[in-house]
Coordinates of N, CA, C and O in Angstrom, one line a residue:
M1 N 0.8 -1.2 0.0 CA 0.0 0.0 0.0 C 0.9 1.2 0.0 O 1.8 1.3 0.8
A2 N 0.6 2.2 -0.8 CA 1.4 3.4 -0.9 C 0.9 4.4 0.1 O -0.3 4.6 0.3
S3 N 1.9 5.0 0.8 CA 1.6 6.1 1.7 C 1.9 7.4 1.1 O 2.8 7.5 0.3
T4 N 1.1 8.4 1.4 CA 1.3 9.8 0.8 C 2.3 10.5 1.6 O 2.3 10.5 2.9
H5 N 3.2 11.2 0.9 CA 4.2 12.1 1.6 C 3.9 13.5 1.2 O 3.7 13.9 0.1
E6 N 3.9 14.4 2.2 CA 3.7 15.8 2.0 C 5.1 16.5 2.0 O 5.9 16.3 3.0
H7 N 5.4 17.2 1.0 CA 6.6 18.0 0.9 C 6.2 19.4 0.3 O 6.3 19.6 -0.9
A8 N 5.8 20.2 1.2 CA 5.3 21.5 0.8 C 6.4 22.3 0.1 O 6.1 23.2 -0.8
D9 N 7.7 22.1 0.4 CA 8.7 22.9 -0.2 C 9.4 22.2 -1.4 O 10.4 22.7 -1.9
H10 N 8.9 21.1 -1.8 CA 9.6 20.3 -2.9 C 8.6 19.5 -3.7 O 7.8 18.9 -3.2
T11 N 8.9 19.6 -5.0 CA 8.1 18.8 -6.0 C 9.1 18.0 -6.8 O 10.1 18.5 -7.3
H12 N 8.9 16.6 -6.8 CA 9.8 15.8 -7.6 C 9.6 16.0 -9.0 O 8.4 16.0 -9.5
G13 N 10.6 16.0 -9.8 CA 10.5 16.1 -11.3 C 11.9 16.3 -11.9 O 12.9 16.3 -11.1
E14 N 12.0 16.4 -13.1 CA 13.2 16.6 -13.8 C 14.0 17.8 -13.2 O 13.5 18.9 -13.1
G15 N 15.2 17.5 -12.8 CA 16.1 18.5 -12.3 C 15.9 18.9 -10.8 O 16.4 19.9 -10.3
C16 N 15.1 18.0 -10.1 CA 14.8 18.3 -8.7 C 16.0 18.1 -7.8 O 15.9 18.5 -6.6
G17 N 17.0 17.4 -8.3 CA 18.2 17.1 -7.5 C 18.2 15.8 -6.8 O 19.3 15.4 -6.2
H18 N 17.2 15.0 -7.0 CA 17.2 13.6 -6.4 C 17.5 12.6 -7.5 O 17.1 12.8 -8.7
V19 N 18.1 11.5 -7.2 CA 18.3 10.4 -8.1 C 17.0 9.9 -8.6 O 16.1 9.6 -7.8
S20 N 16.8 9.8 -9.9 CA 15.5 9.3 -10.5 C 15.9 8.2 -11.4 O 16.9 8.2 -12.0
F21 N 14.9 7.3 -11.6 CA 15.1 6.1 -12.5 C 13.7 5.5 -12.8 O 12.8 5.6 -12.0
P22 N 13.6 4.9 -14.0 CA 12.3 4.2 -14.3 C 12.2 3.0 -13.5 O 13.1 2.3 -13.2
H23 N 10.9 2.8 -13.0 CA 10.6 1.6 -12.2 C 9.2 1.2 -12.5 O 8.2 1.9 -12.1
E24 N 9.0 0.0 -13.1 CA 7.7 -0.6 -13.3 C 6.7 0.4 -13.9 O 5.6 0.5 -13.4
G25 N 7.0 1.1 -14.9 CA 6.1 2.0 -15.6 C 5.9 3.4 -15.0 O 5.1 4.2 -15.5
H26 N 6.7 3.8 -14.1 CA 6.7 5.1 -13.5 C 8.1 5.5 -13.2 O 9.1 4.8 -13.5
V27 N 8.3 6.7 -12.6 CA 9.7 7.2 -12.3 C 9.7 7.3 -10.7 O 8.8 7.8 -10.1
D28 N 10.7 6.7 -10.1 CA 11.0 6.8 -8.7 C 12.0 7.9 -8.5 O 12.9 8.1 -9.3
Y29 N 11.9 8.5 -7.3 CA 12.9 9.5 -6.9 C 13.4 9.1 -5.5 O 12.6 8.8 -4.6
A30 N 14.7 9.0 -5.4 CA 15.3 8.6 -4.1 C 15.4 9.8 -3.2 O 15.9 10.9 -3.6
H31 N 14.8 9.7 -2.0 CA 14.7 10.9 -1.1 C 14.6 10.4 0.3 O 13.7 9.7 0.7
D32 N 15.6 10.8 1.1 CA 15.6 10.6 2.5 C 15.5 9.1 2.9 O 14.8 8.7 3.8
G33 N 16.2 8.2 2.1 CA 16.2 6.8 2.4 C 15.0 6.0 1.9 O 14.9 4.8 2.3
H34 N 14.1 6.6 1.2 CA 13.1 5.8 0.6 C 12.8 6.4 -0.8 O 13.4 7.3 -1.3
F35 N 11.8 5.8 -1.5 CA 11.6 6.1 -2.9 C 10.2 6.7 -3.0 O 9.2 6.2 -2.5
H36 N 10.1 7.8 -3.8 CA 8.9 8.5 -4.0 C 8.5 8.4 -5.5 O 9.4 8.4 -6.3
R37 N 7.2 8.4 -5.7 CA 6.7 8.5 -7.1 C 5.5 9.5 -7.0 O 4.8 9.6 -6.0
T38 N 5.3 10.2 -8.1 CA 4.3 11.2 -8.2 C 3.1 10.6 -8.9 O 3.2 10.0 -10.0
V39 N 1.9 10.8 -8.3 CA 0.6 10.3 -8.8 C -0.3 11.5 -8.8 O -0.7 11.9 -7.7
G40 N -0.6 12.0 -10.0 CA -1.4 13.3 -10.0 C -0.6 14.4 -9.4 O 0.5 14.7 -9.7
E41 N -1.2 15.0 -8.3 CA -0.5 16.0 -7.6 C 0.0 15.5 -6.2 O 0.4 16.3 -5.4
Q42 N -0.1 14.2 -6.0 CA 0.4 13.7 -4.7 C 1.7 12.9 -4.9 O 2.0 12.3 -6.0
T43 N 2.5 12.8 -3.8 CA 3.7 12.1 -3.8 C 3.5 10.9 -2.9 O 3.0 11.0 -1.8
H44 N 3.8 9.7 -3.4 CA 3.6 8.4 -2.6 C 4.9 7.7 -2.4 O 5.8 7.8 -3.3
E45 N 5.1 7.0 -1.4 CA 6.2 6.1 -1.2 C 6.0 4.9 -2.1 O 4.9 4.4 -2.2
C46 N 7.0 4.6 -2.9 CA 7.0 3.4 -3.8 C 7.6 2.2 -3.1 O 8.8 2.1 -3.0
A47 N 6.8 1.4 -2.5 CA 7.3 0.2 -1.8 C 6.4 -1.0 -2.1 O 5.2 -0.8 -2.2
K48 N 7.0 -2.2 -2.2 CA 6.2 -3.4 -2.4 C 5.9 -3.9 -1.0 O 6.7 -3.8 -0.1
D49 N 4.7 -4.6 -0.9 CA 4.4 -5.2 0.4 C 5.0 -6.6 0.4 O 4.9 -7.3 -0.6
G50 N 5.5 -7.0 1.5 CA 6.1 -8.4 1.6 C 7.4 -8.6 0.9 O 8.1 -7.7 0.5
H51 N 7.7 -9.9 0.8 CA 9.0 -10.3 0.4 C 8.8 -10.9 -1.1 O 8.0 -11.8 -1.3
E52 N 9.5 -10.3 -2.0 CA 9.4 -10.8 -3.4 C 10.8 -11.1 -4.0 O 11.5 -10.2 -4.4
P53 N 11.2 -12.4 -3.9 CA 12.5 -12.7 -4.5 C 12.5 -12.5 -6.0 O 11.5 -12.7 -6.7
H54 N 13.6 -12.0 -6.5 CA 13.8 -11.7 -7.9 C 14.3 -13.0 -8.5 O 15.4 -13.5 -8.1
G55 N 13.6 -13.7 -9.3 CA 13.9 -15.0 -9.9 C 15.3 -15.2 -10.2 O 16.2 -15.0 -9.4
Q56 N 15.7 -15.6 -11.4 CA 17.0 -15.9 -11.8 C 17.8 -14.6 -11.9 O 17.5 -13.8 -12.8
H57 N 18.7 -14.4 -11.1 CA 19.5 -13.1 -11.1 C 21.0 -13.5 -10.9 O 21.5 -13.5 -9.8
P58 N 21.7 -13.8 -12.0 CA 23.1 -14.2 -11.9 C 24.1 -13.1 -11.6 O 25.2 -13.4 -11.2
H59 N 23.7 -11.9 -11.7 CA 24.6 -10.7 -11.4 C 24.7 -10.5 -9.9 O 23.7 -10.4 -9.2
E60 N 25.9 -10.3 -9.5 CA 26.1 -10.0 -8.1 C 26.3 -8.4 -7.9 O 27.3 -7.9 -8.5
H61 N 25.4 -7.8 -7.3 CA 25.5 -6.3 -7.1 C 26.5 -6.0 -6.0 O 26.6 -6.7 -5.0
H62 N 27.3 -4.9 -6.2 CA 28.2 -4.4 -5.1 C 28.6 -3.0 -5.5 O 28.1 -2.5 -6.6
K63 N 29.4 -2.3 -4.8 CA 29.6 -0.9 -5.0 C 30.2 -0.6 -6.3 O 30.1 0.6 -6.8
D64 N 30.9 -1.5 -7.0 CA 31.5 -1.2 -8.3 C 30.9 -2.0 -9.4 O 31.5 -2.3 -10.4
C65 N 29.6 -2.5 -9.3 CA 29.0 -3.3 -10.3 C 28.5 -2.6 -11.5 O 28.1 -3.2 -12.5
G66 N 28.4 -1.2 -11.4 CA 28.0 -0.5 -12.6 C 26.5 0.0 -12.5 O 26.1 0.7 -13.4
H67 N 25.8 -0.5 -11.5 CA 24.4 -0.1 -11.4 C 24.3 1.0 -10.3 O 25.1 1.0 -9.4
V68 N 23.3 1.9 -10.4 CA 23.1 2.9 -9.5 C 22.7 2.3 -8.1 O 21.8 1.5 -8.0
A69 N 23.5 2.7 -7.1 CA 23.2 2.2 -5.7 C 22.5 3.3 -5.0 O 23.0 4.5 -4.9
V70 N 21.4 3.0 -4.4 CA 20.6 4.0 -3.7 C 20.3 3.5 -2.3 O 19.7 2.4 -2.1
P71 N 20.7 4.3 -1.2 CA 20.3 3.9 0.1 C 18.8 3.8 0.3 O 18.0 4.6 -0.2
H72 N 18.3 2.7 0.9 CA 16.9 2.5 1.1 C 16.7 1.9 2.5 O 17.0 0.7 2.7
G73 N 16.3 2.7 3.5 CA 16.1 2.3 4.8 C 17.4 1.8 5.4 O 18.4 2.6 5.4
D74 N 17.5 0.5 5.8 CA 18.8 0.0 6.4 C 19.6 -0.8 5.5 O 20.5 -1.5 5.9
H75 N 19.4 -0.6 4.2 CA 20.2 -1.4 3.2 C 20.4 -0.5 1.9 O 20.0 0.6 1.9
V76 N 20.9 -1.1 0.9 CA 21.1 -0.4 -0.4 C 20.4 -1.2 -1.5 O 20.5 -2.4 -1.6
D77 N 19.6 -0.5 -2.3 CA 19.0 -1.0 -3.5 C 19.9 -0.7 -4.7 O 20.5 0.4 -4.7
Y78 N 19.9 -1.6 -5.6 CA 20.6 -1.4 -6.9 C 19.6 -1.3 -8.0 O 18.8 -2.2 -8.2
V79 N 19.6 -0.3 -8.8 CA 18.7 -0.1 -9.9 C 19.2 -0.9 -11.1 O 20.4 -0.7 -11.5
H80 N 18.4 -1.8 -11.6 CA 18.8 -2.7 -12.7 C 17.6 -3.1 -13.5 O 16.7 -3.7 -13.0
D81 N 17.6 -2.7 -14.8 CA 16.6 -3.1 -15.7 C 15.2 -2.7 -15.3 O 14.2 -3.6 -15.4
G82 N 15.0 -1.5 -14.7 CA 13.6 -1.1 -14.3 C 13.2 -1.7 -13.0 O 12.0 -1.6 -12.6
H83 N 14.1 -2.3 -12.2 CA 13.8 -2.9 -10.9 C 14.8 -2.4 -9.9 O 15.8 -1.8 -10.3
R84 N 14.4 -2.5 -8.7 CA 15.3 -2.2 -7.6 C 15.6 -3.5 -6.9 O 14.7 -4.2 -6.4
H85 N 16.9 -3.9 -6.8 CA 17.3 -5.2 -6.2 C 18.0 -4.9 -4.9 O 18.8 -4.0 -4.8
A86 N 17.7 -5.7 -3.9 CA 18.3 -5.6 -2.6 C 18.7 -7.0 -2.1 O 17.9 -8.0 -2.3
A87 N 19.8 -7.1 -1.6 CA 20.3 -8.4 -1.0 C 19.4 -8.9 0.1 O 19.0 -8.1 0.9
H88 N 19.1 -10.2 0.1 CA 18.3 -10.8 1.1 C 18.7 -12.3 1.3 O 18.4 -13.1 0.4
G89 N 19.5 -12.5 2.3 CA 20.1 -13.9 2.5 C 20.9 -14.3 1.3 O 21.8 -13.6 0.9
D90 N 20.5 -15.4 0.6 CA 21.3 -15.9 -0.5 C 20.7 -15.6 -1.9 O 21.0 -16.2 -2.9
H91 N 19.8 -14.6 -1.9 CA 19.2 -14.2 -3.2 C 19.0 -12.7 -3.2 O 19.3 -12.0 -2.2
W92 N 18.4 -12.2 -4.3 CA 18.1 -10.7 -4.4 C 16.5 -10.6 -4.4 O 15.8 -11.3 -5.0
D93 N 16.1 -9.6 -3.7 CA 14.6 -9.2 -3.7 C 14.4 -8.2 -4.7 O 15.2 -7.3 -5.0
D94 N 13.2 -8.2 -5.2 CA 12.7 -7.1 -6.1 C 11.9 -6.1 -5.3 O 10.9 -6.5 -4.7
H95 N 12.4 -4.9 -5.2 CA 11.8 -3.9 -4.3 C 10.9 -3.0 -5.1 O 11.1 -2.4 -6.0

């Protein structure tokens, strides 16, 4: 479920200063350790409910893997092919 974020002094968009990337048909903006997306005139946190392992993922993400690394809560997500991947045990989750 998406929660609404109020940012009276900031609107996410091109040139807003936050890392942005395509994610499942919309654009996410990395901001304060979480991801925002704009829906109409509202900003929502873009987060999936529950645990979603990313199927076959042979690539090992790390600080020099070539993908954008974005802090997300207590871990790092890696932007890869329109997904955000996060390490979880012996596999990668799709965030």
